[in-house]
PDB file of C-alpha atoms in Angstrom:
ATOM      1  CA  MET F   1     -55.228 -55.931   4.682  1.00 68.00           C
ATOM      2  CA  ALA F   2     -55.853 -55.539   8.413  1.00 80.00           C
ATOM      3  CA  LYS F   3     -58.851 -53.469   9.440  1.00 90.00           C
ATOM      4  CA  PRO F   4     -57.735 -49.965  10.533  1.00 92.00           C
ATOM      5  CA  PHE F   5     -58.103 -48.895  14.169  1.00 95.00           C
ATOM      6  CA  HIS F   6     -59.633 -45.507  13.319  1.00 96.00           C
ATOM      7  CA  LEU F   7     -63.254 -44.728  12.540  1.00 96.00           C
ATOM      8  CA  ASN F   8     -64.664 -42.902   9.547  1.00 97.00           C
ATOM      9  CA  THR F   9     -65.737 -39.804  11.512  1.00 97.00           C
ATOM     10  CA  PRO F  10     -68.781 -37.606  10.781  1.00 96.00           C
ATOM     11  CA  LEU F  11     -68.538 -34.453   8.670  1.00 97.00           C
ATOM     12  CA  LEU F  12     -71.104 -32.125  10.249  1.00 97.00           C
ATOM     13  CA  GLU F  13     -72.305 -28.710   9.152  1.00 97.00           C
ATOM     14  CA  SER F  14     -72.047 -26.035  11.855  1.00 97.00           C
ATOM     15  CA  VAL F  15     -74.829 -23.486  11.545  1.00 97.00           C
ATOM     16  CA  GLY F  16     -73.260 -21.142  14.124  1.00 96.00           C
ATOM     17  CA  MET F  17     -69.818 -21.181  12.535  1.00 97.00           C
ATOM     18  CA  SER F  18     -71.256 -20.899   9.003  1.00 97.00           C
ATOM     19  CA  LYS F  19     -73.097 -17.739  10.060  1.00 96.00           C
ATOM     20  CA  ARG F  20     -69.854 -16.244  11.398  1.00 95.00           C
ATOM     21  CA  ALA F  21     -67.745 -17.229   8.391  1.00 95.00           C
ATOM     22  CA  GLY F  22     -70.265 -16.197   5.738  1.00 95.00           C
ATOM     23  CA  THR F  23     -69.853 -19.602   4.059  1.00 96.00           C
ATOM     24  CA  THR F  24     -70.741 -23.183   4.955  1.00 97.00           C
ATOM     25  CA  VAL F  25     -68.463 -24.604   7.656  1.00 97.00           C
ATOM     26  CA  TYR F  26     -68.077 -28.358   7.933  1.00 98.00           C
ATOM     27  CA  LEU F  27     -66.581 -29.978  11.033  1.00 98.00           C
ATOM     28  CA  LYS F  28     -64.564 -33.166  10.615  1.00 98.00           C
ATOM     29  CA  MET F  29     -65.194 -34.668  14.048  1.00 97.00           C
ATOM     30  CA  GLU F  30     -61.899 -36.363  14.881  1.00 97.00           C
ATOM     31  CA  ASN F  31     -62.717 -35.923  18.578  1.00 95.00           C
ATOM     32  CA  SER F  32     -64.987 -38.977  18.167  1.00 96.00           C
ATOM     33  CA  GLN F  33     -62.083 -41.346  17.426  1.00 96.00           C
ATOM     34  CA  PRO F  34     -61.705 -44.195  19.982  1.00 94.00           C
ATOM     35  CA  SER F  35     -58.556 -42.583  21.424  1.00 93.00           C
ATOM     36  CA  GLY F  36     -60.095 -39.076  21.442  1.00 93.00           C
ATOM     37  CA  SER F  37     -58.143 -37.537  18.548  1.00 94.00           C
ATOM     38  CA  PHE F  38     -56.973 -37.861  14.924  1.00 95.00           C
ATOM     39  CA  LYS F  39     -53.655 -39.357  16.128  1.00 95.00           C
ATOM     40  CA  ILE F  40     -55.042 -42.884  15.930  1.00 96.00           C
ATOM     41  CA  ARG F  41     -55.090 -42.677  12.118  1.00 97.00           C
ATOM     42  CA  GLY F  42     -51.338 -42.353  11.756  1.00 96.00           C
ATOM     43  CA  ILE F  43     -50.295 -44.278  14.851  1.00 96.00           C
ATOM     44  CA  GLY F  44     -52.675 -47.139  14.044  1.00 96.00           C
ATOM     45  CA  HIS F  45     -51.239 -47.371  10.533  1.00 96.00           C
ATOM     46  CA  PHE F  46     -47.658 -47.144  11.838  1.00 95.00           C
ATOM     47  CA  CYS F  47     -48.177 -49.923  14.417  1.00 94.00           C
ATOM     48  CA  GLN F  48     -49.922 -52.213  11.921  1.00 92.00           C
ATOM     49  CA  GLN F  49     -46.923 -51.857   9.602  1.00 92.00           C
ATOM     50  CA  LEU F  50     -44.090 -52.076  12.149  1.00 86.00           C
ATOM     51  CA  ALA F  51     -45.168 -53.351  15.562  1.00 67.00           C
ATOM     52  CA  GLY F  52     -46.750 -56.729  14.786  1.00 75.00           C
ATOM     53  CA  GLU F  53     -43.976 -58.930  16.232  1.00 78.00           C
ATOM     54  CA  SER F  54     -42.857 -56.275  18.694  1.00 84.00           C
ATOM     55  CA  LYS F  55     -41.902 -56.741  22.363  1.00 89.00           C
ATOM     56  CA  GLY F  56     -43.940 -53.596  22.956  1.00 94.00           C
ATOM     57  CA  VAL F  57     -44.180 -49.970  21.906  1.00 95.00           C
ATOM     58  CA  VAL F  58     -42.812 -46.815  23.492  1.00 96.00           C
ATOM     59  CA  CYS F  59     -44.173 -43.358  22.708  1.00 95.00           C
ATOM     60  CA  SER F  60     -43.273 -39.915  24.032  1.00 92.00           C
ATOM     61  CA  SER F  61     -46.384 -37.800  24.372  1.00 85.00           C
ATOM     62  CA  GLY F  62     -48.076 -35.434  26.793  1.00 71.00           C
ATOM     63  CA  GLY F  63     -51.441 -36.575  25.522  1.00 84.00           C
ATOM     64  CA  ASN F  64     -53.014 -37.613  22.252  1.00 90.00           C
ATOM     65  CA  ALA F  65     -50.206 -39.580  20.579  1.00 92.00           C
ATOM     66  CA  GLY F  66     -49.732 -41.488  23.830  1.00 93.00           C
ATOM     67  CA  MET F  67     -53.461 -42.202  24.064  1.00 94.00           C
ATOM     68  CA  ALA F  68     -53.491 -43.480  20.484  1.00 95.00           C
ATOM     69  CA  ALA F  69     -50.394 -45.663  21.031  1.00 96.00           C
ATOM     70  CA  ALA F  70     -51.836 -47.078  24.265  1.00 96.00           C
ATOM     71  CA  TYR F  71     -55.205 -47.834  22.614  1.00 96.00           C
ATOM     72  CA  VAL F  72     -53.624 -49.501  19.573  1.00 96.00           C
ATOM     73  CA  ALA F  73     -51.203 -51.543  21.724  1.00 95.00           C
ATOM     74  CA  ARG F  74     -54.120 -52.809  23.831  1.00 95.00           C
ATOM     75  CA  GLN F  75     -55.996 -53.836  20.662  1.00 95.00           C
ATOM     76  CA  MET F  76     -52.851 -55.619  19.395  1.00 94.00           C
ATOM     77  CA  ASN F  77     -52.182 -57.261  22.792  1.00 93.00           C
ATOM     78  CA  ILE F  78     -48.690 -55.795  23.127  1.00 94.00           C
ATOM     79  CA  PRO F  79     -47.328 -53.732  26.055  1.00 95.00           C
ATOM     80  CA  ALA F  80     -47.135 -49.940  25.787  1.00 96.00           C
ATOM     81  CA  THR F  81     -44.825 -47.572  27.673  1.00 97.00           C
ATOM     82  CA  ILE F  82     -45.796 -43.909  27.397  1.00 96.00           C
ATOM     83  CA  VAL F  83     -43.233 -41.302  28.464  1.00 96.00           C
ATOM     84  CA  VAL F  84     -44.821 -37.963  29.373  1.00 92.00           C
ATOM     85  CA  PRO F  85     -43.368 -34.611  30.448  1.00 88.00           C
ATOM     86  CA  SER F  86     -44.277 -33.263  33.894  1.00 88.00           C
ATOM     87  CA  SER F  87     -46.541 -30.645  32.255  1.00 81.00           C
ATOM     88  CA  SER F  88     -49.088 -33.363  31.381  1.00 84.00           C
ATOM     89  CA  PRO F  89     -52.379 -33.130  33.330  1.00 83.00           C
ATOM     90  CA  GLN F  90     -53.142 -35.896  35.843  1.00 87.00           C
ATOM     91  CA  LEU F  91     -56.290 -36.837  33.943  1.00 88.00           C
ATOM     92  CA  VAL F  92     -54.142 -37.838  30.923  1.00 88.00           C
ATOM     93  CA  LEU F  93     -51.914 -40.042  33.058  1.00 92.00           C
ATOM     94  CA  GLN F  94     -54.986 -41.761  34.487  1.00 92.00           C
ATOM     95  CA  ARG F  95     -56.509 -42.288  31.028  1.00 92.00           C
ATOM     96  CA  LEU F  96     -53.249 -43.791  29.783  1.00 95.00           C
ATOM     97  CA  ARG F  97     -53.183 -46.207  32.738  1.00 95.00           C
ATOM     98  CA  ASP F  98     -56.834 -47.074  32.095  1.00 95.00           C
ATOM     99  CA  GLN F  99     -55.751 -48.188  28.592  1.00 94.00           C
ATOM    100  CA  GLY F 100     -53.250 -50.526  30.260  1.00 95.00           C
ATOM    101  CA  ALA F 101     -50.117 -48.512  29.495  1.00 96.00           C
ATOM    102  CA  THR F 102     -47.069 -48.096  31.746  1.00 96.00           C
ATOM    103  CA  VAL F 103     -46.582 -44.354  32.284  1.00 97.00           C
ATOM    104  CA  LYS F 104     -43.203 -42.720  32.986  1.00 96.00           C
ATOM    105  CA  THR F 105     -42.871 -38.996  33.749  1.00 95.00           C
ATOM    106  CA  VAL F 106     -39.555 -37.556  32.556  1.00 93.00           C
ATOM    107  CA  GLY F 107     -38.485 -33.919  32.151  1.00 91.00           C
ATOM    108  CA  ARG F 108     -40.462 -30.738  31.733  1.00 85.00           C
ATOM    109  CA  VAL F 109     -41.258 -30.624  28.010  1.00 80.00           C
ATOM    110  CA  TRP F 110     -41.911 -33.173  25.260  1.00 81.00           C
ATOM    111  CA  ASP F 111     -38.295 -33.054  24.014  1.00 82.00           C
ATOM    112  CA  ASP F 112     -37.116 -34.404  27.412  1.00 87.00           C
ATOM    113  CA  ALA F 113     -39.684 -37.218  27.363  1.00 90.00           C
ATOM    114  CA  ASN F 114     -38.724 -38.070  23.796  1.00 90.00           C
ATOM    115  CA  ALA F 115     -35.041 -38.509  24.719  1.00 93.00           C
ATOM    116  CA  GLU F 116     -36.101 -41.087  27.338  1.00 95.00           C
ATOM    117  CA  ALA F 117     -38.388 -42.893  24.849  1.00 95.00           C
ATOM    118  CA  LEU F 118     -35.468 -43.198  22.402  1.00 95.00           C
ATOM    119  CA  ARG F 119     -33.279 -44.552  25.231  1.00 96.00           C
ATOM    120  CA  LEU F 120     -35.910 -47.224  26.035  1.00 95.00           C
ATOM    121  CA  GLN F 121     -36.048 -48.152  22.353  1.00 95.00           C
ATOM    122  CA  ARG F 122     -32.296 -48.855  22.455  1.00 95.00           C
ATOM    123  CA  THR F 123     -32.063 -50.539  25.867  1.00 95.00           C
ATOM    124  CA  GLU F 124     -35.372 -52.485  26.016  1.00 93.00           C
ATOM    125  CA  GLY F 125     -35.757 -53.306  22.316  1.00 92.00           C
ATOM    126  CA  LEU F 126     -39.152 -51.601  22.114  1.00 94.00           C
ATOM    127  CA  THR F 127     -40.709 -50.238  18.908  1.00 94.00           C
ATOM    128  CA  TYR F 128     -40.484 -46.450  19.054  1.00 96.00           C
ATOM    129  CA  VAL F 129     -43.711 -44.764  17.936  1.00 95.00           C
ATOM    130  CA  PRO F 130     -42.945 -41.190  16.842  1.00 91.00           C
ATOM    131  CA  PRO F 131     -45.748 -38.758  17.727  1.00 85.00           C
ATOM    132  CA  PHE F 132     -45.647 -36.728  14.484  1.00 85.00           C
ATOM    133  CA  ASP F 133     -42.517 -37.110  12.359  1.00 88.00           C
ATOM    134  CA  HIS F 134     -42.764 -40.216  10.152  1.00 94.00           C
ATOM    135  CA  PRO F 135     -44.091 -40.951   6.619  1.00 95.00           C
ATOM    136  CA  LEU F 136     -46.267 -43.832   7.874  1.00 96.00           C
ATOM    137  CA  LEU F 137     -48.017 -41.426  10.255  1.00 96.00           C
ATOM    138  CA  TRP F 138     -48.678 -38.928   7.474  1.00 96.00           C
ATOM    139  CA  HIS F 139     -49.984 -41.714   5.252  1.00 97.00           C
ATOM    140  CA  GLY F 140     -52.436 -42.689   8.001  1.00 96.00           C
ATOM    141  CA  HIS F 141     -53.505 -39.099   8.658  1.00 97.00           C
ATOM    142  CA  ALA F 142     -54.134 -38.546   4.914  1.00 98.00           C
ATOM    143  CA  SER F 143     -57.239 -40.744   5.243  1.00 97.00           C
ATOM    144  CA  VAL F 144     -59.000 -37.805   6.911  1.00 98.00           C
ATOM    145  CA  ILE F 145     -59.084 -35.930   3.572  1.00 98.00           C
ATOM    146  CA  ALA F 146     -60.133 -39.032   1.605  1.00 97.00           C
ATOM    147  CA  GLU F 147     -63.160 -39.242   3.936  1.00 98.00           C
ATOM    148  CA  VAL F 148     -63.935 -35.533   3.514  1.00 98.00           C
ATOM    149  CA  ALA F 149     -63.897 -35.976  -0.279  1.00 97.00           C
ATOM    150  CA  ALA F 150     -66.220 -38.990  -0.021  1.00 97.00           C
ATOM    151  CA  SER F 151     -68.598 -37.098   2.303  1.00 96.00           C
ATOM    152  CA  LEU F 152     -68.758 -33.975   0.119  1.00 95.00           C
ATOM    153  CA  GLY F 153     -69.334 -36.087  -2.972  1.00 89.00           C
ATOM    154  CA  PRO F 154     -68.243 -35.609  -6.587  1.00 90.00           C
ATOM    155  CA  GLY F 155     -67.825 -32.066  -7.841  1.00 87.00           C
ATOM    156  CA  GLU F 156     -67.802 -30.421  -4.409  1.00 92.00           C
ATOM    157  CA  ARG F 157     -64.529 -29.266  -2.881  1.00 93.00           C
ATOM    158  CA  PRO F 158     -63.541 -27.140   0.131  1.00 97.00           C
ATOM    159  CA  GLY F 159     -62.702 -23.441  -0.130  1.00 97.00           C
ATOM    160  CA  ALA F 160     -60.034 -24.063   2.537  1.00 97.00           C
ATOM    161  CA  VAL F 161     -59.031 -26.605   5.187  1.00 98.00           C
ATOM    162  CA  LEU F 162     -58.396 -25.304   8.724  1.00 98.00           C
ATOM    163  CA  VAL F 163     -55.991 -27.310  10.835  1.00 97.00           C
ATOM    164  CA  SER F 164     -54.069 -26.954  14.104  1.00 96.00           C
ATOM    165  CA  VAL F 165     -50.295 -27.471  13.950  1.00 94.00           C
ATOM    166  CA  GLY F 166     -48.149 -28.858  16.773  1.00 89.00           C
ATOM    167  CA  GLY F 167     -45.277 -30.966  15.461  1.00 89.00           C
ATOM    168  CA  GLY F 168     -46.748 -30.900  11.965  1.00 92.00           C
ATOM    169  CA  GLY F 169     -47.869 -34.518  11.553  1.00 93.00           C
ATOM    170  CA  LEU F 170     -51.509 -33.697  10.828  1.00 95.00           C
ATOM    171  CA  LEU F 171     -50.481 -30.887   8.455  1.00 97.00           C
ATOM    172  CA  CYS F 172     -48.290 -33.347   6.495  1.00 97.00           C
ATOM    173  CA  GLY F 173     -51.171 -35.833   6.374  1.00 97.00           C
ATOM    174  CA  VAL F 174     -53.593 -33.165   5.147  1.00 98.00           C
ATOM    175  CA  VAL F 175     -51.178 -32.137   2.364  1.00 98.00           C
ATOM    176  CA  GLN F 176     -50.755 -35.777   1.344  1.00 97.00           C
ATOM    177  CA  GLY F 177     -54.535 -36.277   1.457  1.00 98.00           C
ATOM    178  CA  LEU F 178     -55.160 -33.193  -0.707  1.00 97.00           C
ATOM    179  CA  ARG F 179     -52.622 -34.508  -3.241  1.00 97.00           C
ATOM    180  CA  ASP F 180     -54.295 -37.945  -3.234  1.00 97.00           C
ATOM    181  CA  VAL F 181     -57.723 -36.509  -4.119  1.00 96.00           C
ATOM    182  CA  GLY F 182     -56.412 -33.877  -6.561  1.00 96.00           C
ATOM    183  CA  TRP F 183     -57.108 -30.851  -4.375  1.00 97.00           C
ATOM    184  CA  THR F 184     -53.626 -29.291  -4.230  1.00 95.00           C
ATOM    185  CA  ASP F 185     -55.152 -25.888  -5.083  1.00 95.00           C
ATOM    186  CA  VAL F 186     -57.221 -25.909  -1.848  1.00 97.00           C
ATOM    187  CA  PRO F 187     -55.543 -23.563   0.661  1.00 97.00           C
ATOM    188  CA  ILE F 188     -54.645 -24.807   4.134  1.00 97.00           C
ATOM    189  CA  VAL F 189     -54.927 -22.410   7.070  1.00 98.00           C
ATOM    190  CA  ALA F 190     -52.388 -23.703   9.603  1.00 97.00           C
ATOM    191  CA  MET F 191     -53.212 -22.482  13.110  1.00 97.00           C
ATOM    192  CA  GLU F 192     -51.029 -22.286  16.231  1.00 93.00           C
ATOM    193  CA  THR F 193     -51.165 -20.446  19.532  1.00 92.00           C
ATOM    194  CA  ALA F 194     -48.544 -17.799  20.310  1.00 88.00           C
ATOM    195  CA  GLY F 195     -45.986 -19.509  22.548  1.00 86.00           C
ATOM    196  CA  ALA F 196     -46.320 -22.884  20.772  1.00 84.00           C
ATOM    197  CA  ASP F 197     -45.582 -21.531  17.303  1.00 87.00           C
ATOM    198  CA  CYS F 198     -42.658 -23.550  15.931  1.00 92.00           C
ATOM    199  CA  PHE F 199     -44.195 -23.773  12.438  1.00 93.00           C
ATOM    200  CA  ASN F 200     -44.953 -20.055  12.185  1.00 94.00           C
ATOM    201  CA  ALA F 201     -41.452 -19.224  13.450  1.00 93.00           C
ATOM    202  CA  ALA F 202     -39.953 -21.472  10.757  1.00 95.00           C
ATOM    203  CA  VAL F 203     -42.126 -19.959   8.003  1.00 94.00           C
ATOM    204  CA  LYS F 204     -41.108 -16.431   9.071  1.00 95.00           C
ATOM    205  CA  ALA F 205     -37.400 -17.315   9.310  1.00 95.00           C
ATOM    206  CA  GLY F 206     -37.337 -19.352   6.114  1.00 94.00           C
ATOM    207  CA  ARG F 207     -35.657 -22.234   7.964  1.00 93.00           C
ATOM    208  CA  LEU F 208     -36.371 -24.659  10.805  1.00 93.00           C
ATOM    209  CA  VAL F 209     -36.413 -22.897  14.172  1.00 91.00           C
ATOM    210  CA  THR F 210     -36.249 -24.421  17.655  1.00 88.00           C
ATOM    211  CA  LEU F 211     -38.255 -22.462  20.225  1.00 86.00           C
ATOM    212  CA  ASP F 212     -36.548 -21.702  23.553  1.00 81.00           C
ATOM    213  CA  ASP F 213     -39.607 -22.820  25.489  1.00 78.00           C
ATOM    214  CA  ILE F 214     -43.320 -23.616  25.174  1.00 80.00           C
ATOM    215  CA  THR F 215     -45.143 -20.775  26.923  1.00 76.00           C
ATOM    216  CA  SER F 216     -48.637 -21.464  25.557  1.00 79.00           C
ATOM    217  CA  GLU F 217     -51.235 -23.358  27.595  1.00 79.00           C
ATOM    218  CA  ALA F 218     -52.035 -25.375  24.445  1.00 73.00           C
ATOM    219  CA  LYS F 219     -49.572 -28.000  25.634  1.00 65.00           C
ATOM    220  CA  CYS F 220     -50.515 -30.486  22.900  1.00 60.00           C
ATOM    221  CA  LEU F 221     -49.146 -28.055  20.313  1.00 57.00           C
ATOM    222  CA  GLY F 222     -45.942 -28.076  22.325  1.00 66.00           C
ATOM    223  CA  ALA F 223     -43.181 -29.246  20.018  1.00 78.00           C
ATOM    224  CA  LYS F 224     -40.191 -26.904  20.040  1.00 84.00           C
ATOM    225  CA  THR F 225     -39.313 -27.724  16.413  1.00 87.00           C
ATOM    226  CA  VAL F 226     -41.790 -28.541  13.649  1.00 90.00           C
ATOM    227  CA  CYS F 227     -41.021 -31.610  11.521  1.00 91.00           C
ATOM    228  CA  LYS F 228     -38.853 -30.901   8.487  1.00 95.00           C
ATOM    229  CA  LYS F 229     -41.461 -32.157   6.008  1.00 95.00           C
ATOM    230  CA  ALA F 230     -44.082 -29.660   7.254  1.00 95.00           C
ATOM    231  CA  PHE F 231     -41.606 -26.814   6.779  1.00 94.00           C
ATOM    232  CA  GLU F 232     -40.723 -28.072   3.269  1.00 95.00           C
ATOM    233  CA  TYR F 233     -44.416 -28.076   2.339  1.00 95.00           C
ATOM    234  CA  SER F 234     -44.682 -24.438   3.487  1.00 94.00           C
ATOM    235  CA  GLN F 235     -41.997 -23.534   0.928  1.00 93.00           C
ATOM    236  CA  CYS F 236     -43.610 -25.513  -1.905  1.00 90.00           C
ATOM    237  CA  SER F 237     -44.993 -23.355  -4.741  1.00 88.00           C
ATOM    238  CA  GLU F 238     -47.829 -25.745  -5.705  1.00 90.00           C
ATOM    239  CA  LEU F 239     -49.386 -25.448  -2.225  1.00 92.00           C
ATOM    240  CA  THR F 240     -50.979 -22.542  -0.390  1.00 94.00           C
ATOM    241  CA  ILE F 241     -50.320 -22.899   3.336  1.00 96.00           C
ATOM    242  CA  ILE F 242     -51.277 -19.837   5.367  1.00 97.00           C
ATOM    243  CA  SER F 243     -49.615 -19.875   8.794  1.00 96.00           C
ATOM    244  CA  GLU F 244     -51.490 -17.860  11.456  1.00 95.00           C
ATOM    245  CA  LEU F 245     -51.420 -17.423  15.225  1.00 95.00           C
ATOM    246  CA  VAL F 246     -54.104 -16.827  17.846  1.00 95.00           C
ATOM    247  CA  THR F 247     -53.631 -16.042  21.527  1.00 94.00           C
ATOM    248  CA  ASP F 248     -54.289 -18.582  24.268  1.00 93.00           C
ATOM    249  CA  GLN F 249     -57.304 -16.456  25.234  1.00 94.00           C
ATOM    250  CA  GLN F 250     -58.721 -16.715  21.696  1.00 96.00           C
ATOM    251  CA  ALA F 251     -58.141 -20.485  21.638  1.00 95.00           C
ATOM    252  CA  LEU F 252     -59.833 -20.882  25.030  1.00 95.00           C
ATOM    253  CA  HIS F 253     -62.751 -18.676  23.951  1.00 96.00           C
ATOM    254  CA  ALA F 254     -63.132 -20.929  20.887  1.00 97.00           C
ATOM    255  CA  VAL F 255     -63.193 -24.036  23.114  1.00 96.00           C
ATOM    256  CA  GLU F 256     -65.940 -22.497  25.278  1.00 96.00           C
ATOM    257  CA  THR F 257     -68.011 -21.272  22.324  1.00 97.00           C
ATOM    258  CA  PHE F 258     -67.698 -24.680  20.645  1.00 97.00           C
ATOM    259  CA  LEU F 259     -68.874 -26.359  23.847  1.00 96.00           C
ATOM    260  CA  ASP F 260     -71.886 -24.030  24.029  1.00 96.00           C
ATOM    261  CA  GLU F 261     -72.865 -24.234  20.367  1.00 96.00           C
ATOM    262  CA  GLU F 262     -71.857 -27.768  19.340  1.00 96.00           C
ATOM    263  CA  ARG F 263     -72.057 -29.490  22.783  1.00 96.00           C
ATOM    264  CA  VAL F 264     -68.534 -30.883  22.369  1.00 95.00           C
ATOM    265  CA  LEU F 265     -65.509 -30.293  24.628  1.00 96.00           C
ATOM    266  CA  VAL F 266     -62.118 -30.179  22.879  1.00 95.00           C
ATOM    267  CA  GLU F 267     -58.703 -29.116  24.129  1.00 92.00           C
ATOM    268  CA  MET F 268     -57.000 -25.783  23.467  1.00 91.00           C
ATOM    269  CA  ALA F 269     -54.764 -27.222  20.753  1.00 91.00           C
ATOM    270  CA  CYS F 270     -57.949 -27.921  18.802  1.00 94.00           C
ATOM    271  CA  GLY F 271     -59.328 -24.509  19.814  1.00 95.00           C
ATOM    272  CA  ALA F 272     -56.573 -22.902  17.716  1.00 95.00           C
ATOM    273  CA  ALA F 273     -58.195 -24.177  14.483  1.00 97.00           C
ATOM    274  CA  LEU F 274     -61.700 -23.292  15.673  1.00 98.00           C
ATOM    275  CA  ALA F 275     -60.505 -19.792  16.593  1.00 97.00           C
ATOM    276  CA  ALA F 276     -59.764 -19.120  12.899  1.00 97.00           C
ATOM    277  CA  VAL F 277     -63.544 -18.823  12.497  1.00 97.00           C
ATOM    278  CA  TYR F 278     -64.580 -17.611  15.966  1.00 97.00           C
ATOM    279  CA  SER F 279     -61.996 -14.798  16.136  1.00 96.00           C
ATOM    280  CA  GLY F 280     -62.828 -13.482  12.652  1.00 95.00           C
ATOM    281  CA  LEU F 281     -59.417 -14.469  11.252  1.00 96.00           C
ATOM    282  CA  VAL F 282     -60.917 -16.123   8.133  1.00 96.00           C
ATOM    283  CA  ARG F 283     -62.781 -12.891   7.311  1.00 95.00           C
ATOM    284  CA  ARG F 284     -59.542 -10.940   7.815  1.00 96.00           C
ATOM    285  CA  LEU F 285     -57.688 -13.236   5.413  1.00 96.00           C
ATOM    286  CA  GLN F 286     -60.438 -12.571   2.862  1.00 96.00           C
ATOM    287  CA  ASP F 287     -60.157  -8.803   3.395  1.00 96.00           C
ATOM    288  CA  GLU F 288     -56.385  -9.071   2.868  1.00 96.00           C
ATOM    289  CA  GLY F 289     -56.906 -11.027  -0.349  1.00 95.00           C
ATOM    290  CA  ARG F 290     -55.144 -14.110   1.026  1.00 95.00           C
ATOM    291  CA  LEU F 291     -58.353 -16.145   0.800  1.00 94.00           C
ATOM    292  CA  PRO F 292     -60.947 -15.564  -1.956  1.00 92.00           C
ATOM    293  CA  ALA F 293     -63.773 -13.099  -1.210  1.00 91.00           C
ATOM    294  CA  LEU F 294     -66.225 -15.708  -2.530  1.00 90.00           C
ATOM    295  CA  LEU F 295     -65.130 -18.656  -0.417  1.00 91.00           C
ATOM    296  CA  GLY F 296     -66.256 -22.259  -0.879  1.00 94.00           C
ATOM    297  CA  PRO F 297     -67.128 -24.359   2.168  1.00 96.00           C
ATOM    298  CA  LEU F 298     -64.575 -24.433   4.977  1.00 97.00           C
ATOM    299  CA  VAL F 299     -63.531 -27.767   6.449  1.00 98.00           C
ATOM    300  CA  VAL F 300     -62.336 -27.507  10.049  1.00 98.00           C
ATOM    301  CA  ILE F 301     -60.478 -30.554  11.336  1.00 97.00           C
ATOM    302  CA  VAL F 302     -61.730 -30.880  14.904  1.00 97.00           C
ATOM    303  CA  CYS F 303     -58.615 -32.744  16.018  1.00 89.00           C
ATOM    304  CA  GLY F 304     -60.093 -33.464  19.471  1.00 87.00           C
ATOM    305  CA  GLY F 305     -58.028 -33.969  22.562  1.00 82.00           C
ATOM    306  CA  SER F 306     -57.850 -36.205  25.608  1.00 82.00           C
ATOM    307  CA  SER F 307     -56.287 -33.712  28.039  1.00 83.00           C
ATOM    308  CA  ILE F 308     -59.429 -31.728  28.826  1.00 87.00           C
ATOM    309  CA  ASP F 309     -62.321 -32.098  31.244  1.00 89.00           C
ATOM    310  CA  MET F 310     -64.471 -29.526  33.073  1.00 90.00           C
ATOM    311  CA  GLU F 311     -61.974 -29.234  35.921  1.00 89.00           C
ATOM    312  CA  GLN F 312     -59.113 -28.559  33.488  1.00 87.00           C
ATOM    313  CA  LEU F 313     -61.274 -26.063  31.580  1.00 90.00           C
ATOM    314  CA  THR F 314     -62.026 -24.154  34.800  1.00 92.00           C
ATOM    315  CA  HIS F 315     -58.316 -24.201  35.697  1.00 89.00           C
ATOM    316  CA  LEU F 316     -57.400 -22.757  32.268  1.00 90.00           C
ATOM    317  CA  LYS F 317     -60.051 -20.026  32.583  1.00 89.00           C
ATOM    318  CA  HIS F 318     -58.701 -18.892  35.957  1.00 91.00           C
ATOM    319  CA  LYS F 319     -55.115 -19.040  34.758  1.00 90.00           C
ATOM    320  CA  LEU F 320     -55.705 -17.114  31.512  1.00 88.00           C
ATOM    321  CA  GLN F 321     -57.974 -14.480  33.040  1.00 82.00           C
ATOM    322  CA  ALA F 322     -55.476 -13.728  35.799  1.00 71.00           C
TER     323      ALA F 322
END
């Protein structure tokens, strides 16, 4: 079997977050992956399975999926075309080019870029790499939970797993990973920002919902429709998936607090999961009886993010304080 492209990332205890949550908080540091986020797990696995003899890969992504596809393609010595929406920050475009990818800007939101990627698949014969909606991706992402189980050791299990949701690929991988290690009774707290809340909207409506627009600044959570599998999991009686929202301001505050306390800069999409602890939401869920009062250790998947630097952080602060 070919060696995977992802790393086994550290599981670190956060003293500051543990104090706030009233239980031990472990951070699964996916920000330390070679491409900057968890996406390399699924996309690496997908490309190893399907892109070996390929003329090249094409991926539609305003950030992390594109970075992962570009990194993996460079390692495999095949060309990569990444189609991004115009909302993608310049620093992402530069990082994609630094990985050797051809970058095309099409449309305003991810859905527009994705239509172009599918067109290139048909006309150029490229291997289309989906950013979140494919079983091979979920299989790759499931490895994150296998590593958590190995790090915690026999007999120890999380009280809950906290995860950000965009298109739902990581959520599907986490569910699969929990099933693989026999932890289906561990609740998942699925976090989104208001304005990029396609999963929450679907859970509330009891059916898949397509958002009119992405109004959140957490652009990497910006899919207008969550993948069908993620929605199906939310309706599944053997699983507890708690869908919650935070504001952009709360997500940004989480990013800043995390930078201060843990010395790590992540993007706002990742801040949504961190905000579950920083904003007191976990405590509220306990008060409401939706999480146990005596809660085992929390595992926060620090999904990372390549579309943030200090300049972008300053820009977001000005924009959200205005």
